[in-house]
Amino acid sequence: MRKPLQLEMRGLKTPRERMWEAIRSLKKGFTRLSVGDACNPVCTHAGITYYFDHLIRAGYIALSAKGKRRPGQGSIADADTYDLVKDQFEAPRVTVGGKAVTKGMTNLAMWRAIRVLAKGFDFHDVAKAASVDGFKVATETARKYVYLLWRAGYFTVIEKARPNKAARYKLAKNTGPHAPVLAKPLGVFDRNTGEFTSTQTPQEVCDAHAE
């Protein structure tokens, strides 16, 4: 019988992703402290407590036993043990009320669309493909995202822009599942590689800082 494939998230991980990865590895009888010990790099105790509260309300983890406070082991709540009851690969993004968080999903939706459309697309295609299940990506948002990723070297042009016709691109740098994000100063940060790429040429930087 084949053993199940153990998936592992690549690239830089957020605190939320590190905590969720620790919870998935521990599965049963874990505490806030044991999750903290399993996080690498370390996550703050306050952050773990905050995330636990959200996961409990959303039904991802459940209290399995009330703990007893022991000297040097923090509060009583730190000794409570939990079990993972609803598993998934991606770290849940939920509010304190247990509802799914949609903030930050626009870039991810566009990046996923771009990876599917890899052989040829314009920003209209990206906006349309990223708008699914009631989730809407504005055409202007897609235009800016596609343009700046092109400036950062993620795409090659297969058809130049013409009057009333947007440029078409092909994906040249498929770096991974995490969506590259637009960062300040003008540039793109890619969690898949840990790299920041400027979207400005040296001349543009020079002109912007001219005395």
Short mmCIF file of C-alpha atoms in Angstrom, two decimals:
data_model
loop_
_atom_site.label_atom_id
_atom_site.label_comp_id
_atom_site.label_asym_id
_atom_site.label_seq_id
_atom_site.Cartn_x
_atom_site.Cartn_y
_atom_site.Cartn_z
CA MET A 1 0.00 0.00 0.00
CA ARG A 2 1.33 3.43 -0.92
CA LYS A 3 2.09 5.77 1.94
CA PRO A 4 0.26 9.11 1.84
CA LEU A 5 2.28 11.96 0.40
CA GLN A 6 3.35 14.42 3.07
CA LEU A 7 2.97 17.89 1.62
CA GLU A 8 5.23 20.64 2.86
CA MET A 9 4.85 24.33 2.17
CA ARG A 10 7.87 25.85 0.44
CA GLY A 11 9.30 29.37 0.68
CA LEU A 12 9.08 31.83 3.54
CA LYS A 13 6.24 31.09 5.96
CA THR A 14 4.13 33.53 7.94
CA PRO A 15 3.59 33.03 11.70
CA ARG A 16 0.09 31.74 10.92
CA GLU A 17 1.52 29.13 8.54
CA ARG A 18 4.23 28.08 11.00
CA MET A 19 1.65 27.62 13.77
CA TRP A 20 -0.67 25.64 11.53
CA GLU A 21 2.19 23.42 10.35
CA ALA A 22 3.07 22.72 14.00
CA ILE A 23 -0.56 21.89 14.83
CA ARG A 24 -0.79 19.50 11.87
CA SER A 25 2.41 17.73 12.92
CA LEU A 26 1.29 17.35 16.56
CA LYS A 27 -2.32 16.43 15.70
CA LYS A 28 -3.55 15.40 19.19
CA GLY A 29 -2.94 16.44 22.76
CA PHE A 30 -1.02 19.60 21.90
CA THR A 31 -0.86 22.76 23.98
CA ARG A 32 -0.09 26.36 23.20
CA LEU A 33 3.38 25.81 24.59
CA SER A 34 4.07 22.68 22.55
CA VAL A 35 2.94 24.44 19.38
CA GLY A 36 5.27 27.32 20.24
CA ASP A 37 8.16 24.88 20.72
CA ALA A 38 7.43 23.31 17.32
CA CYS A 39 7.45 26.63 15.44
CA ASN A 40 10.63 27.50 13.57
CA PRO A 41 11.28 30.43 13.52
CA VAL A 42 9.61 31.03 16.87
CA CYS A 43 6.11 32.56 17.11
CA THR A 44 5.01 34.80 19.96
CA HIS A 45 2.89 33.34 22.75
CA ALA A 46 0.33 36.12 22.24
CA GLY A 47 0.11 35.26 18.55
CA ILE A 48 -0.41 31.57 19.30
CA THR A 49 -3.15 32.35 21.85
CA TYR A 50 -4.85 34.65 19.35
CA TYR A 51 -4.73 32.05 16.58
CA PHE A 52 -5.97 29.28 18.88
CA ASP A 53 -9.03 31.36 19.77
CA HIS A 54 -9.84 31.83 16.08
CA LEU A 55 -9.31 28.17 15.20
CA ILE A 56 -11.53 27.01 18.08
CA ARG A 57 -14.41 29.24 16.97
CA ALA A 58 -14.01 28.08 13.37
CA GLY A 59 -14.01 24.41 14.40
CA TYR A 60 -10.48 23.52 13.30
CA ILE A 61 -9.25 22.54 16.77
CA ALA A 62 -11.11 21.51 19.93
CA LEU A 63 -10.29 21.34 23.62
CA SER A 64 -9.56 17.73 24.59
CA ALA A 65 -8.67 18.17 28.28
CA LYS A 66 -8.42 20.98 30.82
CA GLY A 67 -4.93 21.31 32.20
CA LYS A 68 -3.55 21.85 35.65
CA ARG A 69 -1.12 24.63 36.29
CA ARG A 70 2.37 23.54 37.27
CA PRO A 71 5.18 25.78 38.54
CA GLY A 72 7.05 27.42 35.70
CA GLN A 73 4.58 26.31 33.03
CA GLY A 74 2.61 29.51 32.55
CA SER A 75 -1.13 29.90 33.06
CA ILE A 76 -3.78 27.20 33.43
CA ALA A 77 -4.83 27.85 29.84
CA ASP A 78 -1.31 27.01 28.68
CA ALA A 79 -1.75 23.50 30.09
CA ASP A 80 -5.04 22.85 28.24
CA THR A 81 -4.67 20.22 25.53
CA TYR A 82 -6.26 20.33 22.08
CA ASP A 83 -6.88 18.04 19.12
CA LEU A 84 -6.92 18.87 15.42
CA VAL A 85 -10.45 18.09 14.21
CA LYS A 86 -10.59 19.72 10.76
CA ASP A 87 -7.45 19.36 8.69
CA GLN A 88 -6.41 21.07 5.48
CA PHE A 89 -3.13 21.88 3.77
CA GLU A 90 -3.34 25.68 3.77
CA ALA A 91 -3.35 27.49 7.11
CA PRO A 92 -6.91 28.70 7.85
CA ARG A 93 -7.40 32.46 7.72
CA VAL A 94 -10.29 33.20 10.04
CA THR A 95 -11.62 36.10 12.10
CA VAL A 96 -12.12 36.09 15.85
CA GLY A 97 -15.71 35.08 15.09
CA GLY A 98 -14.56 32.05 13.12
CA LYS A 99 -15.44 33.40 9.67
CA ALA A 100 -13.12 33.12 6.67
CA VAL A 101 -10.88 36.13 5.97
CA THR A 102 -10.89 37.40 2.38
CA LYS A 103 -8.31 40.18 2.78
CA GLY A 104 -5.21 39.43 0.73
CA MET A 105 -7.05 36.93 -1.48
CA THR A 106 -6.99 39.18 -4.55
CA ASN A 107 -3.27 38.70 -5.26
CA LEU A 108 -3.56 34.97 -4.66
CA ALA A 109 -6.55 34.67 -7.00
CA MET A 110 -4.71 36.58 -9.74
CA TRP A 111 -1.50 34.59 -9.32
CA ARG A 112 -3.37 31.30 -9.48
CA ALA A 113 -5.14 32.49 -12.63
CA ILE A 114 -1.81 33.51 -14.18
CA ARG A 115 -0.32 30.08 -13.48
CA VAL A 116 -3.29 28.42 -15.19
CA LEU A 117 -3.18 30.83 -18.15
CA ALA A 118 0.63 30.58 -18.29
CA LYS A 119 1.01 30.25 -22.07
CA GLY A 120 -0.84 33.43 -22.99
CA PHE A 121 -2.92 36.10 -21.28
CA ASP A 122 -3.62 39.80 -20.88
CA PHE A 123 -4.87 41.60 -17.78
CA HIS A 124 -8.50 41.21 -18.89
CA ASP A 125 -8.02 37.41 -18.93
CA VAL A 126 -6.48 37.51 -15.46
CA ALA A 127 -9.33 39.58 -13.99
CA LYS A 128 -11.93 37.27 -15.51
CA ALA A 129 -10.22 34.02 -14.47
CA ALA A 130 -9.59 35.29 -10.93
CA SER A 131 -13.24 36.29 -10.42
CA VAL A 132 -14.95 33.08 -9.34
CA ASP A 133 -17.59 31.96 -6.83
CA GLY A 134 -18.81 35.50 -6.22
CA PHE A 135 -15.26 36.84 -5.70
CA LYS A 136 -14.59 39.85 -7.95
CA VAL A 137 -11.22 41.16 -9.12
CA ALA A 138 -11.35 44.63 -10.66
CA THR A 139 -9.88 45.03 -14.14
CA GLU A 140 -7.72 47.96 -13.01
CA THR A 141 -6.34 45.89 -10.14
CA ALA A 142 -5.39 43.12 -12.57
CA ARG A 143 -3.85 45.64 -14.99
CA LYS A 144 -1.55 47.07 -12.32
CA TYR A 145 -0.59 43.64 -10.96
CA VAL A 146 0.22 42.21 -14.39
CA TYR A 147 2.18 45.30 -15.42
CA LEU A 148 4.35 45.35 -12.31
CA LEU A 149 5.03 41.62 -12.44
CA TRP A 150 6.12 42.11 -16.04
CA ARG A 151 8.45 44.91 -14.94
CA ALA A 152 9.86 42.53 -12.32
CA GLY A 153 10.65 39.92 -14.97
CA TYR A 154 7.89 37.39 -14.35
CA PHE A 155 6.48 37.56 -17.89
CA THR A 156 7.67 37.82 -21.45
CA VAL A 157 5.66 39.77 -24.01
CA ILE A 158 4.18 37.62 -26.79
CA GLU A 159 2.05 40.41 -28.30
CA LYS A 160 2.81 44.09 -27.87
CA ALA A 161 0.05 46.46 -26.84
CA ARG A 162 -1.81 48.26 -29.63
CA PRO A 163 -4.55 50.90 -29.60
CA ASN A 164 -7.56 49.34 -27.84
CA LYS A 165 -5.64 46.09 -27.49
CA ALA A 166 -3.79 45.09 -24.28
CA ALA A 167 -0.39 43.45 -24.39
CA ARG A 168 -0.33 39.67 -24.04
CA TYR A 169 2.17 37.84 -21.90
CA LYS A 170 3.58 34.40 -21.18
CA LEU A 171 4.61 33.33 -17.68
CA ALA A 172 8.41 33.16 -17.52
CA LYS A 173 8.99 32.80 -13.76
CA ASN A 174 6.64 30.34 -12.08
CA THR A 175 8.30 30.58 -8.68
CA GLY A 176 5.70 28.71 -6.60
CA PRO A 177 2.24 28.79 -5.03
CA HIS A 178 2.61 32.00 -3.01
CA ALA A 179 1.45 35.11 -4.86
CA PRO A 180 4.19 37.70 -5.41
CA VAL A 181 3.06 40.92 -3.74
CA LEU A 182 3.57 44.55 -4.63
CA ALA A 183 5.81 46.11 -2.01
CA LYS A 184 7.12 49.57 -1.19
CA PRO A 185 9.33 51.08 -2.48
CA LEU A 186 8.21 50.16 -5.98
CA GLY A 187 8.95 46.48 -6.32
CA VAL A 188 7.73 42.93 -5.94
CA PHE A 189 8.37 40.62 -2.99
CA ASP A 190 8.21 36.88 -3.63
CA ARG A 191 7.77 34.59 -0.61
CA ASN A 192 8.54 31.56 -2.75
CA THR A 193 12.13 32.68 -3.20
CA GLY A 194 12.54 35.29 -0.44
CA GLU A 195 13.58 37.84 -3.06
CA PHE A 196 12.65 41.49 -3.57
CA THR A 197 12.79 42.72 -7.16
CA SER A 198 12.65 46.41 -8.03
CA THR A 199 10.24 47.40 -10.77
CA GLN A 200 12.24 50.55 -11.47
CA THR A 201 15.27 50.83 -13.70
CA PRO A 202 18.49 52.32 -12.25
CA GLN A 203 17.81 55.47 -14.29
CA GLU A 204 14.31 55.83 -12.82
CA VAL A 205 15.71 55.48 -9.30
CA CYS A 206 18.38 58.06 -10.09
CA ASP A 207 15.84 60.51 -11.51
CA ALA A 208 13.53 60.08 -8.50
CA HIS A 209 16.34 60.95 -6.06
CA ALA A 210 17.95 63.74 -8.08
CA GLU A 211 18.92 66.75 -5.99
#
